[in-house]
Coordinates of C-alpha atoms in Angstrom, one line a residue:
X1 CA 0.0 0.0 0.0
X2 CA 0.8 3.1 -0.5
X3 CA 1.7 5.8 2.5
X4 CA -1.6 7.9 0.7
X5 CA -3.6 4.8 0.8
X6 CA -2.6 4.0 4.6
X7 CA -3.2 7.1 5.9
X8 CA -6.7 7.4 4.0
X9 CA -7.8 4.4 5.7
X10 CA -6.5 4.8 9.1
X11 CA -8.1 8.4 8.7
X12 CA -11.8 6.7 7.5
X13 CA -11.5 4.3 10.6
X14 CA -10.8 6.7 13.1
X15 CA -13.5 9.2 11.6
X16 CA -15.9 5.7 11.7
X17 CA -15.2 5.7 15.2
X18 CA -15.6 9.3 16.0
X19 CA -18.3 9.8 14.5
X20 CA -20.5 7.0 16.1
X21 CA -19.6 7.5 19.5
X22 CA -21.0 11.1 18.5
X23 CA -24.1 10.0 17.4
X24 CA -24.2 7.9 20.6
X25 CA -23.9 11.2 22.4
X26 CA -26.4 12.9 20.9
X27 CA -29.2 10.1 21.0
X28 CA -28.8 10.0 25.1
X29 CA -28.7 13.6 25.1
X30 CA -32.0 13.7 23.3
X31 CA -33.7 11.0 25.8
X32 CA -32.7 7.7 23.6
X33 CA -30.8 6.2 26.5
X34 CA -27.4 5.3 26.7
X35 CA -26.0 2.6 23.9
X36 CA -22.6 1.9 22.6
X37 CA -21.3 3.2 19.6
X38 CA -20.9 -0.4 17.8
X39 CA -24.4 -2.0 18.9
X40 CA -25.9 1.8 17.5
X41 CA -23.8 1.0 14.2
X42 CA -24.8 -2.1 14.2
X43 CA -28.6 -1.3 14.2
X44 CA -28.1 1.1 11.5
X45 CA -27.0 -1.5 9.1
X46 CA -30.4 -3.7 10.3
X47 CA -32.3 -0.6 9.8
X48 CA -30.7 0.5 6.6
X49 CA -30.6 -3.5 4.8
X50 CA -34.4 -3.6 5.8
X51 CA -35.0 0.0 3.8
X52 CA -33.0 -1.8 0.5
X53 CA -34.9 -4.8 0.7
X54 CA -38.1 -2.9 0.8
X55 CA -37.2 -0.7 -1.6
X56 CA -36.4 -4.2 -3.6
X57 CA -39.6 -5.4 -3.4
X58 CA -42.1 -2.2 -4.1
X59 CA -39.4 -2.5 -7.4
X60 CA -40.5 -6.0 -8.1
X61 CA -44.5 -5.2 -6.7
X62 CA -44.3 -2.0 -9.6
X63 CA -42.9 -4.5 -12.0
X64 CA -45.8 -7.3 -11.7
X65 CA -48.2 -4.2 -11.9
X66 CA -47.1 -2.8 -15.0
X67 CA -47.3 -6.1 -16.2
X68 CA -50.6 -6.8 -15.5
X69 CA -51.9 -3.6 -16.6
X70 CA -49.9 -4.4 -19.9
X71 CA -52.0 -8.1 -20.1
X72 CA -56.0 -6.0 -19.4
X73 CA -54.5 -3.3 -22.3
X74 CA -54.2 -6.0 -24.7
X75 CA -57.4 -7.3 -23.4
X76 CA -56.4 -11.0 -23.3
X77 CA -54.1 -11.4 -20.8
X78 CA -50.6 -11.6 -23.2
X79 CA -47.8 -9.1 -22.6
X80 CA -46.8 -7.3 -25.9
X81 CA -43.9 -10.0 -26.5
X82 CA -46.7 -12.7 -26.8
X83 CA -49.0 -10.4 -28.7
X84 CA -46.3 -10.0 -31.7
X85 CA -45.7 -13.9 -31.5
X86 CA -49.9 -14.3 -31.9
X87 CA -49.4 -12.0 -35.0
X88 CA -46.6 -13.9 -36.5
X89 CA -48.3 -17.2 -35.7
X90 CA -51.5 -16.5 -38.1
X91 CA -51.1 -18.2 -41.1
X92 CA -52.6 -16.3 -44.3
X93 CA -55.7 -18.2 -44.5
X94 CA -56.5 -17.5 -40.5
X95 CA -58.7 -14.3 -40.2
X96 CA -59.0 -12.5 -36.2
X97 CA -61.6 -13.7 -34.6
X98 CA -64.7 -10.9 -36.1
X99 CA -63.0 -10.9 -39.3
X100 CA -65.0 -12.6 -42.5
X101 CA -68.4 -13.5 -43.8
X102 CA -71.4 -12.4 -41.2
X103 CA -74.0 -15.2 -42.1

């Protein structure tokens, strides 16, 4: 490593350090009670992971949504992928269902 790259992380770690037992300050200063600095960290990871994960999933709940309104658009349930394969599918002598003779 270089001396830069040494000193930059030794810097990082002590900041880390600094600045958590801060925040533990601050929270029993505004009526949290008294924790350590590390379990405090340690809850903020918890608390941040579960904030990902739940962004992760409205992602995936917005995804399933905009599929399904994609399927009632097309008014049969296919996404647009199947809806081209349908229209390559018909052969010449195959009409939509509506098309042809009324008798």
């Amino acid at each position: 490593k270089t001396l830069l790259a040494t000193t930059k992380a030794d810097v990082e770690g002590n900041w880390k350090n600094k600045k958590w037992g801060l925040i533990a300050t601050e929270m029993e200063k505004n009526g949290g009670g008294k924790y350590p600095a590390d379990f405090l960290q340690k809850e903020w990871k918890k608390m941040d992971a579960a904030r990902v994960a739940a962004e992760e999933a409205a992602a995936g709940g917005e995804a399933l949504l905009a599929a399904a309104v994609e399927a009632v658009e097309n008014d049969n349930g296919n996404n647009e992928e199947e809806e081209e394969e349908d229209e390559e599918g018909k052969g010449e002598g195959e009409e939509e269902e509506g098309e042809g003779d009324d008798e």
